[in-house]
Every structure is written in structure tokens, then in C-alpha cells.
């Protein structure tokens, strides 16, 4: 928040305070409220604490008319303008000014301890804010005075980026190509993706029966082969069977 002398904010308002005449301080130990005539206040009225920029103002006004009785400009707290007494938390010594350079010290008292607490906190919060604003202004001044870091590319300057993970991902995700293996094309006349069916819808007998028969015949003498008069008879019968099988439907004859 920037300092504006035309704007005045309200920090605290207390409807009833008392003003006392105080004797001169006898020693450096501080003021004591017990030395005042607490049952005979010199004035009673309303108190306001306002702020204009970094300054705070304690204003004592009449309850009914609002006429200003006294004012105390405060430039720091704690300080010499507002000083707490040594024997009570409800009484303070305040230095008031008339605007012509003259000042006087008066005793300021509150009827309730809560009112004196609010008076103390209002001044502390204001000057805490003033301190923070001063620190922020110093930081901004240091940042503006420091040279700015230039991260832009100079003329002719290049950079090199090595992206190695992409090649690894492509190698892992690639599917292996099928090997040829030297497979022969299907015979002519065969259906795509199938095997030539047996003739007449006959089903192929599993080879389990032959194994069982061989186990049952284990230990018996094999039958003797009958002699053949014609040594070329088997080939002739085989040729006759092939011609007969060619006439059956479902078989393909190779020429």
C-alpha cells in the first residue's frame, strides 16, 4: 500500500477514557499510576486511533460534540510518545502536541483491561505493517539494482538434444517378421487354408488301434508270407487300384 496523505484509516475507537495530570518523573525507573489521583481525572471523553501513511494519531475528542481535546502523533511504538506505566496495564503516559511545537505529557487510563489491550494491539499492528512495507521496498530496490540474467540465445548459438529413449521404445515395440521357411504352395484344386478331404466323407481312423494290436500280438509268431508267382503282380494291382481311386469323387488326379 503506497503512502497517501489524503487518506486516513480508523484503527481503534474507545468510547470512554480518562486523562490525568501527572507529576514529573522522580527517577529513571518509569511512571507509576499509583502516584496519580486516579479518582479525580482531569478530563473524560472518547479516544480514536487513526493512521495516515506511516504515522498513527491518538485523538481525544468530546463524547457529544466530537470536538478535539488533544492529539498525539505517533511515529513508532514502543517509543517516547506512548509509554506504559510500571504498576498497571490500564494506564499509559502519552505525549500530546498542539501543532505549534509545544508538547506535554499526560496520563491516559482505561476503565477496562480489554480496552487497554485493544489500544496496545492497534498500535503494534500498525507499526508491524510499516516495518513490513519498509522491508518489501528494500527488496524491490535491490532487485531493480541487480543485473538481470539474460537466458536468450545469442546469434549463431545452437544446442544439441540427444533423445535416446525413443530408439529403445521403437526396438522393444517392433514385432518380429515371420520367417519364410521354404514352404511349398498348396496343390492345384485345393481349397484355401484346408487339406484335401478323403473320398466319400470317410473319416481317418486314429493310429491308436495299430499300437494296441501290436501289443496284443506281442510274443506270437508273425504269419508267413505267401509266395507269389508273379513278382510284378503287386505293381499291377497297385496300378489298377489307382485307376479305380481316380474315378471316386473328391480326389484329384495328377497327370
CSV table of C-alpha atoms in Angstrom, one decimal:
chain,number,residue,atom,x,y,z
A,1,UNK,CA,0.0,0.0,0.0
A,2,UNK,CA,1.5,3.3,-1.0
A,3,UNK,CA,1.6,6.2,1.4
A,4,UNK,CA,-1.3,8.6,0.8
A,5,UNK,CA,-1.6,11.7,3.0
A,6,UNK,CA,-5.2,12.4,2.0
A,7,UNK,CA,-6.5,9.0,3.2
A,8,UNK,CA,-7.0,8.4,6.9
A,9,UNK,CA,-7.9,5.0,8.3
A,10,UNK,CA,-9.5,4.2,11.6
A,11,UNK,CA,-7.6,1.7,13.8
A,12,UNK,CA,-9.4,1.8,17.1
A,13,UNK,CA,-12.2,3.6,18.9
A,14,UNK,CA,-12.9,3.6,22.6
A,15,UNK,CA,-16.0,5.5,23.9
A,16,UNK,CA,-14.6,6.3,27.4
A,17,UNK,CA,-11.1,7.1,28.5
A,18,UNK,CA,-9.7,9.3,31.3
A,19,UNK,CA,-6.9,11.9,31.3
A,20,UNK,CA,-4.8,12.6,34.4
A,21,UNK,CA,-2.3,15.3,35.3
A,22,UNK,CA,0.9,13.5,36.2
A,23,UNK,CA,3.8,14.7,38.4
A,24,UNK,CA,7.3,14.9,37.0
A,25,UNK,CA,9.1,11.7,36.9
A,26,UNK,CA,11.2,11.3,40.0
A,27,UNK,CA,13.6,8.6,38.7
A,28,UNK,CA,14.5,6.7,35.5
A,29,UNK,CA,12.5,3.7,36.7
A,30,UNK,CA,9.4,4.9,34.9
A,31,UNK,CA,6.0,6.2,35.7
A,32,UNK,CA,3.7,4.8,38.4
A,33,UNK,CA,-0.1,5.1,38.2
A,34,UNK,CA,-0.3,5.0,42.0
A,35,UNK,CA,1.2,8.5,42.1
A,36,UNK,CA,-1.7,9.9,40.1
A,37,UNK,CA,-5.1,11.0,41.5
A,38,UNK,CA,-7.0,8.2,39.8
A,39,UNK,CA,-10.3,9.1,41.4
A,40,UNK,CA,-10.1,12.7,40.1
A,41,UNK,CA,-9.5,12.6,36.3
A,42,UNK,CA,-8.8,15.9,34.6
A,43,UNK,CA,-10.9,15.0,31.6
A,44,UNK,CA,-13.0,12.2,30.3
A,45,UNK,CA,-14.1,11.5,26.7
A,46,UNK,CA,-13.7,9.4,23.6
A,47,UNK,CA,-10.4,8.2,22.1
A,48,UNK,CA,-9.7,7.4,18.4
A,49,UNK,CA,-6.6,5.9,16.8
A,50,UNK,CA,-6.2,6.8,13.2
A,51,UNK,CA,-3.5,6.1,10.6
A,52,UNK,CA,-2.3,8.3,7.7
A,53,UNK,CA,0.5,6.7,5.8
A,54,UNK,CA,3.2,5.6,8.3
A,55,UNK,CA,2.0,7.8,11.1
A,56,UNK,CA,-0.6,7.0,13.7
A,57,UNK,CA,-2.6,9.6,15.7
A,58,UNK,CA,-4.1,9.3,19.1
A,59,UNK,CA,-7.1,11.7,19.2
A,60,UNK,CA,-9.0,12.6,22.3
A,61,UNK,CA,-12.5,14.0,21.5
A,62,UNK,CA,-15.6,15.1,23.3
A,63,UNK,CA,-18.2,12.4,23.5
A,64,UNK,CA,-21.1,14.5,22.4
A,65,UNK,CA,-19.8,17.2,20.1
A,66,UNK,CA,-16.7,15.4,18.7
A,67,UNK,CA,-14.5,18.5,19.4
A,68,UNK,CA,-10.8,17.7,19.5
A,69,UNK,CA,-9.3,18.0,23.0
A,70,UNK,CA,-5.8,16.8,22.4
A,71,UNK,CA,-3.8,14.8,19.8
A,72,UNK,CA,-0.6,12.8,19.9
A,73,UNK,CA,1.2,11.9,16.6
A,74,UNK,CA,3.0,8.5,17.0
A,75,UNK,CA,5.9,7.7,14.6
A,76,UNK,CA,7.0,4.5,16.4
A,77,UNK,CA,5.8,2.1,19.0
A,78,UNK,CA,7.0,1.3,21.6
A,79,UNK,CA,8.7,4.7,21.8
A,80,UNK,CA,8.8,8.0,23.7
A,81,UNK,CA,5.3,9.1,22.6
A,82,UNK,CA,3.4,6.3,24.3
A,83,UNK,CA,4.9,4.7,27.4
A,84,UNK,CA,3.3,2.1,29.7
A,85,UNK,CA,3.4,2.6,33.5
A,86,UNK,CA,5.3,0.1,35.7
A,87,UNK,CA,2.4,-0.8,38.1
A,88,UNK,CA,-0.6,-1.3,35.9
A,89,UNK,CA,-1.7,-2.4,32.4
A,90,UNK,CA,-4.6,0.0,32.1
A,91,UNK,CA,-2.6,3.3,32.2
A,92,UNK,CA,-0.1,4.9,29.8
A,93,UNK,CA,1.8,8.2,29.6
A,94,UNK,CA,1.2,10.0,26.3
A,95,UNK,CA,3.0,13.0,24.8
A,96,UNK,CA,0.5,15.3,23.2
A,97,UNK,CA,1.2,18.2,20.8
A,98,UNK,CA,-0.7,21.4,19.9
A,99,UNK,CA,0.6,21.7,16.4
A,100,UNK,CA,2.8,24.7,17.2
A,101,UNK,CA,5.8,22.8,18.5
A,102,UNK,CA,4.6,22.7,22.1
A,103,UNK,CA,4.1,19.3,23.9
A,104,UNK,CA,3.1,18.0,27.3
A,105,UNK,CA,2.9,14.6,29.0
A,106,UNK,CA,-0.5,13.4,30.3
A,107,UNK,CA,-1.8,10.2,31.9
A,108,UNK,CA,-4.2,8.1,29.9
A,109,UNK,CA,-6.3,5.5,31.6
A,110,UNK,CA,-9.0,2.9,30.6
A,111,UNK,CA,-11.8,1.6,32.8
A,112,UNK,CA,-11.5,-1.9,31.4
A,113,UNK,CA,-8.4,-4.0,30.8
A,114,UNK,CA,-9.8,-5.2,27.4
A,115,UNK,CA,-9.9,-1.6,26.2
A,116,UNK,CA,-6.2,-1.1,27.1
A,117,UNK,CA,-5.3,-4.3,25.4
A,118,UNK,CA,-7.1,-3.2,22.2
A,119,UNK,CA,-5.2,0.1,22.4
A,120,UNK,CA,-1.9,-1.6,22.7
A,121,UNK,CA,-2.6,-4.1,19.8
A,122,UNK,CA,-3.8,-1.5,17.4
A,123,UNK,CA,-0.6,0.4,17.7
A,124,UNK,CA,1.5,-2.7,17.4
A,125,UNK,CA,-0.3,-4.0,14.3
A,126,UNK,CA,0.1,-0.6,12.5
A,127,UNK,CA,3.8,-0.4,13.1
A,128,UNK,CA,4.3,-4.0,12.2
A,129,UNK,CA,2.7,-3.2,8.9
A,130,UNK,CA,5.0,-0.2,8.5
A,131,UNK,CA,8.0,-2.4,9.1
A,132,UNK,CA,7.0,-5.0,6.5
A,133,UNK,CA,6.3,-2.3,3.9
A,134,UNK,CA,9.8,-1.0,4.5
A,135,UNK,CA,11.4,-4.4,4.1
A,136,UNK,CA,9.5,-5.0,0.9
A,137,UNK,CA,10.6,-1.7,-0.5
A,138,UNK,CA,14.2,-2.5,0.2
A,139,UNK,CA,13.9,-5.9,-1.5
A,140,UNK,CA,12.4,-4.3,-4.6
A,141,UNK,CA,15.1,-1.7,-4.7
A,142,UNK,CA,17.8,-4.5,-4.5
A,143,UNK,CA,16.1,-6.5,-7.3
A,144,UNK,CA,15.9,-3.5,-9.6
A,145,UNK,CA,19.5,-2.6,-9.0
A,146,UNK,CA,20.8,-6.1,-9.6
A,147,UNK,CA,21.7,-7.0,-13.2
A,148,UNK,CA,19.1,-9.2,-14.9
A,149,UNK,CA,20.0,-12.7,-16.1
A,150,UNK,CA,19.8,-13.0,-19.9
A,151,UNK,CA,18.9,-16.6,-20.9
A,152,UNK,CA,18.2,-15.8,-24.6
A,153,UNK,CA,20.1,-17.4,-27.5
A,154,UNK,CA,22.9,-15.4,-29.0
A,155,UNK,CA,23.3,-15.0,-32.7
A,156,UNK,CA,24.6,-18.3,-34.2
A,157,UNK,CA,24.3,-20.2,-31.0
A,158,UNK,CA,22.8,-23.7,-31.2
A,159,UNK,CA,22.0,-26.6,-28.9
A,160,UNK,CA,22.1,-30.3,-29.4
A,161,UNK,CA,19.5,-32.6,-27.9
A,162,UNK,CA,20.1,-36.4,-27.6
A,163,UNK,CA,16.9,-38.3,-27.4
A,164,UNK,CA,17.9,-41.9,-26.7
A,165,UNK,CA,14.7,-43.3,-25.2
A,166,UNK,CA,12.7,-43.1,-28.4
A,167,UNK,CA,15.0,-45.6,-30.2
A,168,UNK,CA,14.8,-48.0,-27.3
A,169,UNK,CA,11.0,-47.8,-27.4
A,170,UNK,CA,10.8,-48.5,-31.1
A,171,UNK,CA,13.1,-51.5,-30.8
A,172,UNK,CA,11.1,-53.0,-27.9
A,173,UNK,CA,7.7,-52.4,-29.6
A,174,UNK,CA,8.7,-53.8,-33.1
A,175,UNK,CA,7.1,-57.1,-34.0
A,176,UNK,CA,9.3,-59.9,-35.4
A,177,UNK,CA,8.9,-60.6,-39.1
A,178,UNK,CA,7.7,-64.2,-39.9
A,179,UNK,CA,10.3,-66.4,-41.4
A,180,UNK,CA,9.7,-67.9,-44.8
A,181,UNK,CA,10.9,-71.5,-44.0
A,182,UNK,CA,10.7,-72.7,-47.6
A,183,UNK,CA,7.0,-73.7,-47.5
A,184,UNK,CA,5.6,-75.1,-50.8
A,185,UNK,CA,2.4,-73.8,-52.3
A,186,UNK,CA,-0.8,-75.9,-52.0
A,187,UNK,CA,-1.5,-78.4,-54.8
A,188,UNK,CA,-3.9,-77.2,-57.6
A,189,UNK,CA,-7.5,-77.6,-56.9
A,190,UNK,CA,-7.2,-77.5,-53.1
A,191,UNK,CA,-9.3,-75.1,-51.0
A,192,UNK,CA,-7.6,-72.1,-49.4
A,193,UNK,CA,-6.4,-72.9,-45.9
A,194,UNK,CA,-7.5,-76.5,-45.9
A,195,UNK,CA,-6.4,-80.1,-46.6
A,196,UNK,CA,-7.7,-82.3,-49.3
A,197,UNK,CA,-10.6,-84.3,-47.8
A,198,UNK,CA,-10.7,-88.1,-48.0
A,199,UNK,CA,-13.1,-89.7,-50.6
A,200,UNK,CA,-16.7,-90.3,-49.7
A,201,UNK,CA,-16.5,-88.4,-46.5
A,202,UNK,CA,-14.6,-91.2,-44.8
A,203,UNK,CA,-13.0,-90.4,-41.5
A,204,UNK,CA,-9.4,-91.2,-40.8
A,205,UNK,CA,-9.0,-93.9,-38.2
A,206,UNK,CA,-6.7,-92.9,-35.4
A,207,UNK,CA,-3.4,-94.7,-35.1
A,208,UNK,CA,-4.1,-95.9,-31.6
A,209,UNK,CA,-5.7,-99.2,-32.9
A,210,UNK,CA,-2.5,-100.3,-34.6
A,211,UNK,CA,-0.5,-99.7,-31.4
A,212,UNK,CA,-3.0,-101.8,-29.4
A,213,UNK,CA,-2.9,-104.6,-32.0
A,214,UNK,CA,0.9,-104.7,-31.9
A,215,UNK,CA,0.8,-105.0,-28.1
A,216,UNK,CA,-1.8,-107.9,-28.3
A,217,UNK,CA,0.3,-109.8,-30.8
A,218,UNK,CA,3.5,-109.4,-28.8
A,219,UNK,CA,5.1,-112.8,-28.3
A,220,UNK,CA,3.1,-114.6,-31.2
A,221,UNK,CA,4.8,-115.7,-34.4
A,222,UNK,CA,4.1,-113.5,-37.4
A,223,UNK,CA,2.2,-115.1,-40.3
A,224,UNK,CA,4.4,-116.4,-43.1
A,225,UNK,CA,4.2,-114.5,-46.3
A,226,UNK,CA,2.6,-116.4,-49.2
A,227,UNK,CA,4.8,-116.8,-52.2
A,228,UNK,CA,3.7,-115.0,-55.3
A,229,UNK,CA,4.1,-116.5,-58.8
A,230,UNK,CA,4.3,-113.1,-60.4
A,231,UNK,CA,6.9,-110.8,-59.0
A,232,UNK,CA,5.3,-107.8,-60.8
A,233,UNK,CA,1.8,-108.6,-59.5
A,234,UNK,CA,1.9,-106.0,-56.7
A,235,UNK,CA,2.7,-103.3,-59.1
A,236,UNK,CA,0.0,-104.3,-61.4
A,237,UNK,CA,-2.6,-104.3,-58.6
A,238,UNK,CA,-1.4,-101.0,-57.4
A,239,UNK,CA,-1.9,-99.6,-60.9
A,240,UNK,CA,-5.4,-100.9,-61.1
A,241,UNK,CA,-6.3,-99.5,-57.7
A,242,UNK,CA,-5.0,-96.1,-58.6
A,243,UNK,CA,-7.2,-96.0,-61.7
A,244,UNK,CA,-10.2,-97.1,-59.6
A,245,UNK,CA,-9.5,-94.4,-57.0
A,246,UNK,CA,-9.3,-91.7,-59.7
A,247,UNK,CA,-12.9,-92.4,-60.6
A,248,UNK,CA,-14.1,-91.7,-57.0
A,249,UNK,CA,-15.4,-88.2,-56.3
A,250,UNK,CA,-13.4,-85.9,-54.1
A,251,UNK,CA,-10.0,-87.0,-55.3
A,252,UNK,CA,-7.8,-85.0,-57.7
A,253,UNK,CA,-5.9,-86.9,-60.4
A,254,UNK,CA,-2.4,-85.7,-61.1
A,255,UNK,CA,-1.2,-86.2,-64.7
